[in-house]
Short mmCIF file of C-alpha atoms in Angstrom, two decimals:
data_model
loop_
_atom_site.label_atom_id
_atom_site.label_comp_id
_atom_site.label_asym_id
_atom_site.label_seq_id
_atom_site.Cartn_x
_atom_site.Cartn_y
_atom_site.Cartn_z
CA UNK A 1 23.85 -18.59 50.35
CA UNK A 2 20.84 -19.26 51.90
CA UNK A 3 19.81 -22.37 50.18
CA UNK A 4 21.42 -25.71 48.70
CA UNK A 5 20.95 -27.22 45.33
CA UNK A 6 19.98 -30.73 43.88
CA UNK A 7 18.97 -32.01 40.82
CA UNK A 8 14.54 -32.33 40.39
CA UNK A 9 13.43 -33.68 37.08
CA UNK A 10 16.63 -33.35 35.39
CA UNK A 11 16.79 -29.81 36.35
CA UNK A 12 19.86 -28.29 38.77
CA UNK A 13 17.72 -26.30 41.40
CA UNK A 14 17.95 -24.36 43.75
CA UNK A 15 16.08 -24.77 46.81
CA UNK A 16 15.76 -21.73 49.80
CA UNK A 17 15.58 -23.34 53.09
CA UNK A 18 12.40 -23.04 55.38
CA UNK A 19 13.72 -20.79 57.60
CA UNK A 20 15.16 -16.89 56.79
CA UNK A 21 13.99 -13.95 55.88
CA UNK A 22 10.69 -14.09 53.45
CA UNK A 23 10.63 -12.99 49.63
CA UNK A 24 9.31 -9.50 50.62
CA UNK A 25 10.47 -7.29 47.54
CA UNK A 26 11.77 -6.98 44.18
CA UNK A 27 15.46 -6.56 46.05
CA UNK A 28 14.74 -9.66 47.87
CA UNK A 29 14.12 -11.79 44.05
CA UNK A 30 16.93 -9.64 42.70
CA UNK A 31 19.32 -11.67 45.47
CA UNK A 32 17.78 -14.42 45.27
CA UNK A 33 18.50 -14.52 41.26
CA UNK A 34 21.76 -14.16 42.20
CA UNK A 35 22.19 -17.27 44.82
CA UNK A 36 20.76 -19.40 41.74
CA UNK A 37 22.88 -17.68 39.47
CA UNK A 38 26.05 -18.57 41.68
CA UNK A 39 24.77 -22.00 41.70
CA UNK A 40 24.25 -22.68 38.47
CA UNK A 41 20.51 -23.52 38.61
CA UNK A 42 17.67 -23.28 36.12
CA UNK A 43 15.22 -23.63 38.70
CA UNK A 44 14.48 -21.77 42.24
CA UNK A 45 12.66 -23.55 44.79
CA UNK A 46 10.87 -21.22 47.37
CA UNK A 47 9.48 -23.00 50.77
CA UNK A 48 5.63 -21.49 50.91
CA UNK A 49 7.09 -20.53 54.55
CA UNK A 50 9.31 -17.84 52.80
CA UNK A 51 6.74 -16.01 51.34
CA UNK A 52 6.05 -12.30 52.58
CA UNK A 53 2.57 -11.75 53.92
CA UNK A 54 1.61 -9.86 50.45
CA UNK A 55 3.37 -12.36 47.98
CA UNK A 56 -0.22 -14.28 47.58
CA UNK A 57 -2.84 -11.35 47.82
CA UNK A 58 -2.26 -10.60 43.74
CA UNK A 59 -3.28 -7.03 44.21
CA UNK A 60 -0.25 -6.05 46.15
CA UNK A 61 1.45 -6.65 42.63
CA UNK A 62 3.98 -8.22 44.62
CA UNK A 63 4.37 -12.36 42.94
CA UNK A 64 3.86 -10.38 39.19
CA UNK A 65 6.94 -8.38 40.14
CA UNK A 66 8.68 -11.28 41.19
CA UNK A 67 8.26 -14.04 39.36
CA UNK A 68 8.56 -11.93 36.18
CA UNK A 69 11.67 -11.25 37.64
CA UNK A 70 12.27 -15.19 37.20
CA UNK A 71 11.14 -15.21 33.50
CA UNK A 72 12.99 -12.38 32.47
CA UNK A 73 16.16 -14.11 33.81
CA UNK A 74 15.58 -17.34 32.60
CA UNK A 75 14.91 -19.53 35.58
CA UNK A 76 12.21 -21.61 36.24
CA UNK A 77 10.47 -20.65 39.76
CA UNK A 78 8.64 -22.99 42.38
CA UNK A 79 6.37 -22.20 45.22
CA UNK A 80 6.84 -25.61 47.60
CA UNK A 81 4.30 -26.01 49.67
CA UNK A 82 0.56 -25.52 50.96
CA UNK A 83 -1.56 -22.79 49.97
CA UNK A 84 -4.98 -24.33 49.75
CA UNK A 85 -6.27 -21.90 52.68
CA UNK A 86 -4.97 -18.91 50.35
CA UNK A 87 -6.96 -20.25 47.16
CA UNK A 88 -9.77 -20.94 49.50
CA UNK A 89 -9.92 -17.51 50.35
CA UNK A 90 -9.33 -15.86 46.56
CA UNK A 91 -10.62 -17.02 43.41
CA UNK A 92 -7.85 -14.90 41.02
CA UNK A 93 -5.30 -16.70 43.02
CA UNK A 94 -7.06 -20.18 42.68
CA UNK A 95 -7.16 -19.32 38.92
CA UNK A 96 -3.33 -17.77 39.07
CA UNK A 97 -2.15 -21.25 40.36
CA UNK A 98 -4.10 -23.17 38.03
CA UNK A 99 -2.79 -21.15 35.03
CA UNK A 100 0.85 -21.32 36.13
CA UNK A 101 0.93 -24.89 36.49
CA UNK A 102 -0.10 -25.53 32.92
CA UNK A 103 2.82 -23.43 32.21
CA UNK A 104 6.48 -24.02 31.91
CA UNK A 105 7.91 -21.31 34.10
CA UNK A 106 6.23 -20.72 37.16
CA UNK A 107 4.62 -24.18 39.33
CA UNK A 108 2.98 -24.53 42.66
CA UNK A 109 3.63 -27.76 44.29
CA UNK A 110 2.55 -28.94 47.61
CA UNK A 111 5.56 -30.97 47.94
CA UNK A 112 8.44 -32.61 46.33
CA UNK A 113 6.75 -35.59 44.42
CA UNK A 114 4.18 -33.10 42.86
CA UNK A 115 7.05 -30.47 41.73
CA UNK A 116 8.79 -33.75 39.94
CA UNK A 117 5.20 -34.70 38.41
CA UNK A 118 4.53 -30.77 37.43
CA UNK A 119 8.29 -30.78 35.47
CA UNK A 120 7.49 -34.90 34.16
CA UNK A 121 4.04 -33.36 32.26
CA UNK A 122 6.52 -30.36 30.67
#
C-alpha cells in the first residue's frame, strides 16, 4: 500500500502519501480502489502532488474517468491540496470544483481542516 488510513469526519479514509507515482490513468484509480478497498475506507484522499499533469485540464477526460471510477464504487474521493493557480487558469475547472464541493462524493480541499468542514456541511 501506498498510503495509510485515519478516521476524517467520522469517515475511515484513506489517504495516498505525497510522494509516488501520480494518478495518471484509469489503471492507476482501478489500484488505487483497491488499496481503499483493502483498507476498508469510504473515502480516498489524493495529495494534489499525485495528480498526473492531465488530471486537471478537463478536456483530457482524464478526472471524469476517474473519479467516476470513485462513484461507481462507492467511495467518497478527495483532492488535498492547492489548485488555485489551475482554477486561475480555467474557468470549467473553477466551476468543476465549485460544483463538486456542493456535492457529496467528490471535494477539493486545500488542506485537512477544510476536508473536515467540506464532510461537517454533508
Amino acid at each position: 500500500m501506498t498510503g495509510q488510513t485515519s478516521e476524517i469526519g467520522g469517515l475511515r479514509a484513506y489517504a495516498w502519501l505525497p510522494e509516488g507515482p501520480p494518478l495518471a490513468t484509469s489503471r492507476d484509480a482501478s489500484d488505487l480502489v483497491g488499496e481503499a478497498f483493502s483498507a476498508s475506507a469510504e473515502l480516498v484522499i489524493v495529495p494534489v502532488e499525485r495528480l498526473g499533469a492531465d488530471f486537471l485540464r478537463l478536456s483530457s477526460g482524464l478526472a471524469g474517468e476517474v473519479l467516476q471510477k470513485f462513484v461507481n464504487y462507492g467511495l467518497k474521493f478527495v483532492i488535498l491540496g492547492d489548485v488555485s493557480a489551475a482554477t486561475a487558469a480555467s474557468a470549467p475547472l473553477r466551476d468543476f470544483v465549485y460544483e463538486s464541493n456542493r456535492g457529496r462524493s467528490v471535494w477539493f480541499a486545500q488542506d485537512l481542516p477544510a476536508l473536515e468542514a467540506l464532510i461537517a456541511g454533508r
